[in-house]
PDB file of C-alpha atoms in Angstrom:
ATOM      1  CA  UNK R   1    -122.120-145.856 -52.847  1.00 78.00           C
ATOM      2  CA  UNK R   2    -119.233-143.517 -51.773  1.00 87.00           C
ATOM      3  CA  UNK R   3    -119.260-139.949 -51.298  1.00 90.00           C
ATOM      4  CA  UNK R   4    -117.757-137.689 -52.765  1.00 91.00           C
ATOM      5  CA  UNK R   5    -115.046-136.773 -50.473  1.00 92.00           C
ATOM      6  CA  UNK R   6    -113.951-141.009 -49.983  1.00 93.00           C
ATOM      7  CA  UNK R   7    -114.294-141.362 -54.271  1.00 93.00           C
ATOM      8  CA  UNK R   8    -111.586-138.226 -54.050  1.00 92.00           C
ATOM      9  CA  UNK R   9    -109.237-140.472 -51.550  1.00 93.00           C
ATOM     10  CA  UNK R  10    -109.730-143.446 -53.376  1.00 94.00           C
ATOM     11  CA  UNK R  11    -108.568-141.838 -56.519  1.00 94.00           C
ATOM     12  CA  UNK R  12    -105.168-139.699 -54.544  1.00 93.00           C
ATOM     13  CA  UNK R  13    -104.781-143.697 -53.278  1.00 95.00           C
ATOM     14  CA  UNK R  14    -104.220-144.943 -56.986  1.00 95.00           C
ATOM     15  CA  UNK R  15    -102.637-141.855 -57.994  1.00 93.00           C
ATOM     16  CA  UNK R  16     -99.815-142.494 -55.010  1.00 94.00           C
ATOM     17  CA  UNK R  17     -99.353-145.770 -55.798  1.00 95.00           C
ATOM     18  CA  UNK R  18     -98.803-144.787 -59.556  1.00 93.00           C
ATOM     19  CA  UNK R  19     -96.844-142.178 -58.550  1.00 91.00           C
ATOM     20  CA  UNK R  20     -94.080-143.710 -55.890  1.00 92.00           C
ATOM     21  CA  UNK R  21     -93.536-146.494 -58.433  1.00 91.00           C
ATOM     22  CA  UNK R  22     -89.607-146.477 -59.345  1.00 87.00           C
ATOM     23  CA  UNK R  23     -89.048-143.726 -56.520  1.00 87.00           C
ATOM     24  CA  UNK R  24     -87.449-143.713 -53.129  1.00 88.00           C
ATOM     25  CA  UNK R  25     -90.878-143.227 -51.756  1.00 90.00           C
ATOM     26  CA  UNK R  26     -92.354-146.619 -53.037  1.00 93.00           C
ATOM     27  CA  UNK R  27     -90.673-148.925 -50.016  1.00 94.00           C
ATOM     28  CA  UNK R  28     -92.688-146.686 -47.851  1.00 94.00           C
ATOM     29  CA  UNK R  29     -95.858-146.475 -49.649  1.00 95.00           C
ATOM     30  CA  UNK R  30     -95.727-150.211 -50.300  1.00 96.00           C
ATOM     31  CA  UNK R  31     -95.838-151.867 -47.063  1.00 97.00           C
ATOM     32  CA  UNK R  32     -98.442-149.149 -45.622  1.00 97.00           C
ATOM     33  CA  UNK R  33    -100.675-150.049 -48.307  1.00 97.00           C
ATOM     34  CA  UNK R  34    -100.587-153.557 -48.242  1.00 97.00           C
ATOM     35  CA  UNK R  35    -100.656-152.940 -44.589  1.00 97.00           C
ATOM     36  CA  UNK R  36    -104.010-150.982 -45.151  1.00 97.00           C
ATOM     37  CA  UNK R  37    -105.397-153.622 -47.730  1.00 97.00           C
ATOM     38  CA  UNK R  38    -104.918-156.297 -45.328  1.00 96.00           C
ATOM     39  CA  UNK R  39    -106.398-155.239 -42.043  1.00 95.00           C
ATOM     40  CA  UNK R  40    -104.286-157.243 -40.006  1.00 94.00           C
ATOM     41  CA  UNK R  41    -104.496-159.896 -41.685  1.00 96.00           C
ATOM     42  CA  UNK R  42    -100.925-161.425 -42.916  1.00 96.00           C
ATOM     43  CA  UNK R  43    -102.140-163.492 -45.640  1.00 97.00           C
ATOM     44  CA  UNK R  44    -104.041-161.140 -47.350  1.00 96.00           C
ATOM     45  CA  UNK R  45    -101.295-157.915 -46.555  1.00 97.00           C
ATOM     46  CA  UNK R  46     -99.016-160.813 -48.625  1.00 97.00           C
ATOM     47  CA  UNK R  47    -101.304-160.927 -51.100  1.00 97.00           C
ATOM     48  CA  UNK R  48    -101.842-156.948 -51.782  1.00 96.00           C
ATOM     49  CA  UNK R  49     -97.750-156.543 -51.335  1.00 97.00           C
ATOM     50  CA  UNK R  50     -97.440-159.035 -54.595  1.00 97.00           C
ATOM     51  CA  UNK R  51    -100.049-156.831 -56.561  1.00 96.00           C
ATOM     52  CA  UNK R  52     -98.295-153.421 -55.792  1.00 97.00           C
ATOM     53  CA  UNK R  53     -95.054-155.001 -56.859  1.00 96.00           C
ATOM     54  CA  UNK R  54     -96.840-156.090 -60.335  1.00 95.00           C
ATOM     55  CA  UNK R  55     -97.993-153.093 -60.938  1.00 94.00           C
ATOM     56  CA  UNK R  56     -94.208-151.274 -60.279  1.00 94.00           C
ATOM     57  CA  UNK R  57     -93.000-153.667 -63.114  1.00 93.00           C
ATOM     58  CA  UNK R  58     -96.002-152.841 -65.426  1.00 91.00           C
ATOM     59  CA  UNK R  59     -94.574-149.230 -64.974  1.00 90.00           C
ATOM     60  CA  UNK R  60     -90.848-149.741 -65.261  1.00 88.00           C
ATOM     61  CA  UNK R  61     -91.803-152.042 -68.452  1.00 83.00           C
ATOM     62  CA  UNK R  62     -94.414-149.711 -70.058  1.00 75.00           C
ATOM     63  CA  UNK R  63     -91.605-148.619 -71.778  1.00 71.00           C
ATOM     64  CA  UNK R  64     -91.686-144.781 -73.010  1.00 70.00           C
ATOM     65  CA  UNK R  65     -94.404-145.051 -75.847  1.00 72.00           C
ATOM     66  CA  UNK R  66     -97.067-146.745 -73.528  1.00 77.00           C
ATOM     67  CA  UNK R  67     -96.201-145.348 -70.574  1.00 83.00           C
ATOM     68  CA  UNK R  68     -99.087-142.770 -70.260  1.00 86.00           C
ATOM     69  CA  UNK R  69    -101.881-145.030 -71.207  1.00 89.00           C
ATOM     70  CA  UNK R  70    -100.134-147.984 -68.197  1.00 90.00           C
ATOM     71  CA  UNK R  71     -99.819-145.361 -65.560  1.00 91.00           C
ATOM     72  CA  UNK R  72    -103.360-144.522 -66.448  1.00 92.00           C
ATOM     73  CA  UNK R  73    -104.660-147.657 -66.526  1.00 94.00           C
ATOM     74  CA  UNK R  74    -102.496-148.820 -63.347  1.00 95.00           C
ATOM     75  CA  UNK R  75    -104.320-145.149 -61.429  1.00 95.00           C
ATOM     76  CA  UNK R  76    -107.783-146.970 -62.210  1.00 95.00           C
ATOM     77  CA  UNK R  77    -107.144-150.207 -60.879  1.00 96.00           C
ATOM     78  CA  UNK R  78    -105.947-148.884 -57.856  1.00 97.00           C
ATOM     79  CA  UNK R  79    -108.661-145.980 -57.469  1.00 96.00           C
ATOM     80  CA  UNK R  80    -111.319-149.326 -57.952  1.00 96.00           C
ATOM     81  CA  UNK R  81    -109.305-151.391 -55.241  1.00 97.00           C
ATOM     82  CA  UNK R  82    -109.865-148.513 -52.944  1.00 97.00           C
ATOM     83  CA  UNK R  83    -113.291-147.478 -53.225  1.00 97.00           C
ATOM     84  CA  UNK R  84    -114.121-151.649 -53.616  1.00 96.00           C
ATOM     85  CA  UNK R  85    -112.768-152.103 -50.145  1.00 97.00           C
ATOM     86  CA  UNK R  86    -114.307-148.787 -48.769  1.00 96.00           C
ATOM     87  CA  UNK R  87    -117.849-149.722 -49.743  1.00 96.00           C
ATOM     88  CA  UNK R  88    -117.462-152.951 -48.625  1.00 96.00           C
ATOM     89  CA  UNK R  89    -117.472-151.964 -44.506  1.00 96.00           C
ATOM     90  CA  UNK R  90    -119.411-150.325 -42.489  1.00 95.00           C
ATOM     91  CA  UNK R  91    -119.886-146.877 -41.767  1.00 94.00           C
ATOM     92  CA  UNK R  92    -117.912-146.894 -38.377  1.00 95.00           C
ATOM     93  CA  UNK R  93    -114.985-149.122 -39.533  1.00 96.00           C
ATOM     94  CA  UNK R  94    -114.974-146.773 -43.352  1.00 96.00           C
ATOM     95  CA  UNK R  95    -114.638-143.904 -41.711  1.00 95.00           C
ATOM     96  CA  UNK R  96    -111.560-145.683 -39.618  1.00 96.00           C
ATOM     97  CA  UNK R  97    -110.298-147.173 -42.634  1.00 96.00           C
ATOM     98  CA  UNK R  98    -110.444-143.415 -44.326  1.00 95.00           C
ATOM     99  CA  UNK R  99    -108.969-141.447 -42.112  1.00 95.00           C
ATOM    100  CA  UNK R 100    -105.986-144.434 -41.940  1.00 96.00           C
ATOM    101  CA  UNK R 101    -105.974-143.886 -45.785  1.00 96.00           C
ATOM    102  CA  UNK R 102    -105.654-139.763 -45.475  1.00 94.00           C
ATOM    103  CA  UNK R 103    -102.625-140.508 -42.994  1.00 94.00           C
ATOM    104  CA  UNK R 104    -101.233-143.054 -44.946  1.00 94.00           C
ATOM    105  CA  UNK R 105    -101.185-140.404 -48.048  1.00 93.00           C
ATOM    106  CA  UNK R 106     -99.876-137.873 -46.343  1.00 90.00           C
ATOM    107  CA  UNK R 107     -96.953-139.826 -44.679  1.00 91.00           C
ATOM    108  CA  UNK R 108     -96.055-141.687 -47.264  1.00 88.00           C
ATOM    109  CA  UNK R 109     -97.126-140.303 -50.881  1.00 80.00           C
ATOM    110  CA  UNK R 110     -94.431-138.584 -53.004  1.00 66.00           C
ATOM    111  CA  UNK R 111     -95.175-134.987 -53.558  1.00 57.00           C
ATOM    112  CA  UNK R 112     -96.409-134.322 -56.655  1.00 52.00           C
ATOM    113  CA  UNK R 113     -93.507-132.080 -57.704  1.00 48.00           C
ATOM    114  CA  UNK R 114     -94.920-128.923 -58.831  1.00 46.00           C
ATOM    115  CA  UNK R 115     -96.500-126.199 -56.435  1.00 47.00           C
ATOM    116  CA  UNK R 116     -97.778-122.790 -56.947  1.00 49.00           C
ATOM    117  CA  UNK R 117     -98.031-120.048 -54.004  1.00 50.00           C
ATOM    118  CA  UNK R 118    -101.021-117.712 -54.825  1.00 53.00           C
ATOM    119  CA  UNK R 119    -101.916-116.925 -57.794  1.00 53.00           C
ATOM    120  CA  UNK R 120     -99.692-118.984 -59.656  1.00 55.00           C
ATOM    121  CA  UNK R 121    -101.023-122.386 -61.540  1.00 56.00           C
ATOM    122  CA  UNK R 122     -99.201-125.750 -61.117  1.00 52.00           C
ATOM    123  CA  UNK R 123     -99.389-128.876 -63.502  1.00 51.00           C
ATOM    124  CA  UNK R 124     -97.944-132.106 -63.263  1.00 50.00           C
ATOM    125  CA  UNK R 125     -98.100-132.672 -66.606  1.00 51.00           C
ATOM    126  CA  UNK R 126     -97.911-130.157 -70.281  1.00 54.00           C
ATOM    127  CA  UNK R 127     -99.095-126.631 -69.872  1.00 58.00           C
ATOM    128  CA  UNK R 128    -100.464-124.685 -73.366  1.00 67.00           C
ATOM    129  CA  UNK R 129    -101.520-121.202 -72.912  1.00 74.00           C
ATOM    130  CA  UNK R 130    -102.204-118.999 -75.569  1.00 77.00           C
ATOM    131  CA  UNK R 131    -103.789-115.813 -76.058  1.00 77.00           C
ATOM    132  CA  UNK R 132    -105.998-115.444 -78.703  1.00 79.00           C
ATOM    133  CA  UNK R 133    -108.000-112.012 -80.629  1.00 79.00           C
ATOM    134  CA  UNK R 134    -106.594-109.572 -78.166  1.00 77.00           C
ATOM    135  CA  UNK R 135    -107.105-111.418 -75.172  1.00 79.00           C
ATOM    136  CA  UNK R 136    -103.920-112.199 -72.276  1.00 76.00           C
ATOM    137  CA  UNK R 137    -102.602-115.208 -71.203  1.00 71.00           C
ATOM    138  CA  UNK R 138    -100.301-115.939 -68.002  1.00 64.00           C
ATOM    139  CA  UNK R 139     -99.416-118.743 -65.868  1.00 64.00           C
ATOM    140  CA  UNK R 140     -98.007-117.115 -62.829  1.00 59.00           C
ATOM    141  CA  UNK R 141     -99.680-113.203 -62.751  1.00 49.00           C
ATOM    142  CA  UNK R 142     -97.755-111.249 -59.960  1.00 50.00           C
ATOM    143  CA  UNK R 143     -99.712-107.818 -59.830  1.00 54.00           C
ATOM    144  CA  UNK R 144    -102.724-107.357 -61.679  1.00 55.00           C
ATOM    145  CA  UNK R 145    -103.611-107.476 -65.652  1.00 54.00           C
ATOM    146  CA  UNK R 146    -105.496-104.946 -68.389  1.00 55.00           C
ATOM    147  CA  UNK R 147    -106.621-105.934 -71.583  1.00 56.00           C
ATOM    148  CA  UNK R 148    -106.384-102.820 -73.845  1.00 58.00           C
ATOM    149  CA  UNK R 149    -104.056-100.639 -75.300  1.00 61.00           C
ATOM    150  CA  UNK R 150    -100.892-100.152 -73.285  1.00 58.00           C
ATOM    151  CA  UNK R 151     -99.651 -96.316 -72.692  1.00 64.00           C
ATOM    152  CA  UNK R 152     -96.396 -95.241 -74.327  1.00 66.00           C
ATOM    153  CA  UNK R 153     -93.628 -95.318 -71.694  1.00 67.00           C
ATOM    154  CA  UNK R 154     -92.025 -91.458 -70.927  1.00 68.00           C
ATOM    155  CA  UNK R 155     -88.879 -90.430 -72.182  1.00 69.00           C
ATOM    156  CA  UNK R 156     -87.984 -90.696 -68.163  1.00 70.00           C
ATOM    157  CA  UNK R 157     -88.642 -94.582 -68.568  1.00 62.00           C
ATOM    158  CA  UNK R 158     -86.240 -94.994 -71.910  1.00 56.00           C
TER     159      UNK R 158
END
């Protein structure tokens, strides 16, 4: 069983694969995967190459209605591949193989495209907020925040 902190790169490993699909990063990604997958091993890096290209046409033919619940699907099956070959080494050549996979991420990934500096919230993906019975909402507070009845500006303020 993984820890934690490997279960976390195995999932940013399917979500980068997912996510460089159809992008400029994916050439990149792609060969240091398969690279990754096959341990020096040609046949096998051959192998893994051929499933990361299948699941970049899954994606470009998900179409827009199923595209969610592919890229989804395509995350999991990648987040499994990880973790599978993680737990199946042993503790000197995972921890290797992990911090290869931590590199590999950070070279190669595409950045998520959305940040936040302090304070501020980020989301890849459809942001609600809502303030309900007298309560506040923000998604970026600069400053602070009161809940309460707000003074009446001076005449000096207009």
């Amino acid at each position: 069983m993984l820890d934690q902190t490997l279960l976390a790169l195995a999932a940013a490993g399917g979500s980068a694969v997912v996510q460089a699909a159809g992008t400029d990063a994916w050439g990149g990604l792609r060969q240091a995967v398969g690279r990754w997958f096959g341990r020096g091993d040609e046949q096998r890096e051959q192998g893994e190459l051929e499933r990361l290209d299948e699941t970049a046409a899954a994606l470009e033919g998900s179409g827009t209605d199923g595209a969610q619940r592919v890229m989804i699907r395509q995350e999991a099956v990648w987040q499994t591949r990880f973790e599978g070959l993680l737990e199946s080494m042993d503790a000197a050549e995972r921890n290797r193989a992990s911090e290869q996979l931590r590199v590999l991420l950070v070279q190669h990934a595409p950045l998520a495209g959305v940040s936040a500096g302090e304070g501020g919230l980020a989301a890849g993906g459809n942001v609600e907020i809502r303030a309900d019975g007298g309560s506040i909402a923000a998604g970026v507070l600069h400053g602070g925040a009161q809940v309460g009845t707000p003074t009446v500006p001076g005449s000096h303020q207009g």
